[in-house]
Amino acid sequence: MQHGRAADFVGRVFQYGSVKRAFPTWKDFASNFEKEFFLFDEVADAALTLESTAYFQNGRTIDEYIDSFKALWIKADYPDGRHLVLKFRRGMDPKLSRRLGSITRVGPTTLRSRTG
């Protein structure tokens, strides 16, 4: 633990000289630990998930992936746009993403153009 949040946490404990002085009771330790390492902010938690690989499709159906991605996107309050599309494609099953990327013909964009 030489870097990061855990190292900072341990460093602050050592400033007290002993664990017992830093946390007189188990409850004190647990409370401090939870504040330091547990995320209670749903927006931040969703955003962190989208910045990791935890949201990737990984064998789920495309419908399941779309639903979970949309839920994370809404919770994280991400703006709609190119960045979001790239993130969505990055998390898709690679075969499906390649196939989607190879589609060159875009279909009609309105109901009227589809029905004639």
mmCIF file of C-alpha atoms in Angstrom:
data_model
loop_
_atom_site.group_PDB
_atom_site.id
_atom_site.type_symbol
_atom_site.label_atom_id
_atom_site.label_comp_id
_atom_site.label_asym_id
_atom_site.label_seq_id
_atom_site.Cartn_x
_atom_site.Cartn_y
_atom_site.Cartn_z
ATOM 1 C CA MET A 1 0.000 0.000 0.000
ATOM 2 C CA GLN A 2 2.331 2.710 -1.184
ATOM 3 C CA HIS A 3 -0.110 4.751 -3.286
ATOM 4 C CA GLY A 4 -3.753 5.704 -3.477
ATOM 5 C CA ARG A 5 -6.601 6.001 -1.023
ATOM 6 C CA ALA A 6 -5.627 2.978 1.058
ATOM 7 C CA ALA A 7 -2.098 4.326 1.559
ATOM 8 C CA ASP A 8 -3.497 7.721 2.561
ATOM 9 C CA PHE A 9 -5.865 6.038 5.020
ATOM 10 C CA VAL A 10 -3.042 4.038 6.620
ATOM 11 C CA GLY A 11 -0.855 7.153 6.745
ATOM 12 C CA ARG A 12 -3.509 9.038 8.694
ATOM 13 C CA VAL A 13 -3.846 6.123 11.118
ATOM 14 C CA PHE A 14 -0.077 6.102 11.719
ATOM 15 C CA GLN A 15 -0.193 9.811 12.568
ATOM 16 C CA TYR A 16 -2.078 8.833 15.725
ATOM 17 C CA GLY A 17 0.777 6.571 16.781
ATOM 18 C CA SER A 18 -1.414 3.510 17.225
ATOM 19 C CA VAL A 19 -4.568 2.008 15.791
ATOM 20 C CA LYS A 20 -6.160 2.097 19.247
ATOM 21 C CA ARG A 21 -5.710 5.871 19.453
ATOM 22 C CA ALA A 22 -7.012 6.366 15.905
ATOM 23 C CA PHE A 23 -10.046 4.138 16.446
ATOM 24 C CA PRO A 24 -10.905 3.587 20.106
ATOM 25 C CA THR A 25 -13.757 1.239 19.187
ATOM 26 C CA TRP A 26 -14.637 -1.084 16.339
ATOM 27 C CA LYS A 27 -17.594 1.197 15.579
ATOM 28 C CA ASP A 28 -15.220 4.150 15.136
ATOM 29 C CA PHE A 29 -13.098 2.151 12.708
ATOM 30 C CA ALA A 30 -16.091 0.836 10.734
ATOM 31 C CA SER A 31 -17.646 4.290 10.462
ATOM 32 C CA ASN A 32 -14.410 5.899 9.319
ATOM 33 C CA PHE A 33 -13.692 3.087 6.864
ATOM 34 C CA GLU A 34 -17.166 3.333 5.308
ATOM 35 C CA LYS A 35 -16.862 7.098 4.874
ATOM 36 C CA GLU A 36 -13.493 6.661 3.207
ATOM 37 C CA PHE A 37 -14.147 3.730 0.885
ATOM 38 C CA PHE A 38 -17.879 3.217 0.322
ATOM 39 C CA LEU A 39 -19.744 5.234 -2.273
ATOM 40 C CA PHE A 40 -23.192 6.375 -1.265
ATOM 41 C CA ASP A 41 -23.613 8.773 -4.136
ATOM 42 C CA GLU A 42 -25.566 6.970 -6.858
ATOM 43 C CA VAL A 43 -24.482 9.487 -9.514
ATOM 44 C CA ALA A 44 -20.792 9.056 -8.706
ATOM 45 C CA ASP A 45 -21.153 5.285 -8.466
ATOM 46 C CA ALA A 46 -22.813 5.093 -11.901
ATOM 47 C CA ALA A 47 -20.193 7.399 -13.424
ATOM 48 C CA LEU A 48 -17.362 5.314 -11.961
ATOM 49 C CA THR A 49 -18.961 2.163 -13.353
ATOM 50 C CA LEU A 50 -19.099 3.762 -16.808
ATOM 51 C CA GLU A 51 -15.435 4.727 -16.510
ATOM 52 C CA SER A 52 -14.478 1.111 -15.795
ATOM 53 C CA THR A 53 -15.093 -2.125 -17.684
ATOM 54 C CA ALA A 54 -17.790 -3.309 -15.278
ATOM 55 C CA TYR A 55 -20.570 -2.180 -17.610
ATOM 56 C CA PHE A 56 -19.335 -4.269 -20.579
ATOM 57 C CA GLN A 57 -21.778 -6.676 -22.235
ATOM 58 C CA ASN A 58 -19.816 -9.800 -21.188
ATOM 59 C CA GLY A 59 -22.184 -12.485 -22.453
ATOM 60 C CA ARG A 60 -25.434 -10.706 -21.682
ATOM 61 C CA THR A 61 -27.987 -10.304 -24.442
ATOM 62 C CA ILE A 62 -27.919 -7.048 -26.354
ATOM 63 C CA ASP A 63 -31.270 -6.098 -24.822
ATOM 64 C CA GLU A 64 -29.909 -6.637 -21.297
ATOM 65 C CA TYR A 65 -26.801 -4.633 -22.189
ATOM 66 C CA ILE A 66 -28.826 -1.755 -23.632
ATOM 67 C CA ASP A 67 -31.125 -1.637 -20.597
ATOM 68 C CA SER A 68 -28.281 -1.652 -18.066
ATOM 69 C CA PHE A 69 -26.212 0.863 -20.064
ATOM 70 C CA LYS A 70 -29.177 3.216 -20.340
ATOM 71 C CA ALA A 71 -29.846 2.956 -16.598
ATOM 72 C CA LEU A 72 -26.194 3.784 -15.814
ATOM 73 C CA TRP A 73 -26.155 6.629 -18.330
ATOM 74 C CA ILE A 74 -29.261 8.183 -16.788
ATOM 75 C CA LYS A 75 -28.030 7.713 -13.189
ATOM 76 C CA ALA A 76 -24.628 9.175 -14.088
ATOM 77 C CA ASP A 77 -26.350 12.159 -15.716
ATOM 78 C CA TYR A 78 -24.090 11.875 -18.756
ATOM 79 C CA PRO A 79 -24.909 14.134 -21.682
ATOM 80 C CA ASP A 80 -26.082 12.468 -24.864
ATOM 81 C CA GLY A 81 -23.506 12.592 -27.621
ATOM 82 C CA ARG A 82 -20.521 11.100 -29.395
ATOM 83 C CA HIS A 83 -18.680 10.267 -26.167
ATOM 84 C CA LEU A 84 -21.624 8.202 -24.975
ATOM 85 C CA VAL A 85 -21.910 6.372 -28.309
ATOM 86 C CA LEU A 86 -18.203 5.511 -28.238
ATOM 87 C CA LYS A 87 -18.495 4.258 -24.666
ATOM 88 C CA PHE A 88 -21.526 2.137 -25.620
ATOM 89 C CA ARG A 89 -19.688 0.621 -28.593
ATOM 90 C CA ARG A 90 -16.593 -0.024 -26.457
ATOM 91 C CA GLY A 91 -18.644 -2.110 -24.031
ATOM 92 C CA MET A 92 -20.438 -4.158 -26.685
ATOM 93 C CA ASP A 93 -19.469 -7.679 -27.616
ATOM 94 C CA PRO A 94 -16.543 -7.121 -30.045
ATOM 95 C CA LYS A 95 -18.082 -9.245 -32.819
ATOM 96 C CA LEU A 96 -21.336 -7.337 -32.644
ATOM 97 C CA SER A 97 -19.529 -4.009 -32.512
ATOM 98 C CA ARG A 98 -17.454 -4.879 -35.615
ATOM 99 C CA ARG A 99 -20.562 -5.980 -37.460
ATOM 100 C CA LEU A 100 -22.348 -2.778 -36.524
ATOM 101 C CA GLY A 101 -19.334 -0.786 -37.674
ATOM 102 C CA SER A 102 -19.330 -2.494 -41.072
ATOM 103 C CA ILE A 103 -22.870 -1.418 -41.934
ATOM 104 C CA THR A 104 -22.477 1.236 -44.610
ATOM 105 C CA ARG A 105 -26.055 1.773 -45.748
ATOM 106 C CA VAL A 106 -28.229 3.771 -43.421
ATOM 107 C CA GLY A 107 -31.930 3.015 -43.650
ATOM 108 C CA PRO A 108 -34.745 5.528 -43.969
ATOM 109 C CA THR A 109 -34.944 8.051 -41.174
ATOM 110 C CA THR A 110 -38.668 8.728 -41.192
ATOM 111 C CA LEU A 111 -41.765 6.577 -41.209
ATOM 112 C CA ARG A 112 -42.913 8.253 -44.426
ATOM 113 C CA SER A 113 -39.709 7.336 -46.271
ATOM 114 C CA ARG A 114 -40.038 3.736 -45.076
ATOM 115 C CA THR A 115 -43.599 3.313 -46.234
ATOM 116 C CA GLY A 116 -43.281 5.117 -49.539
#
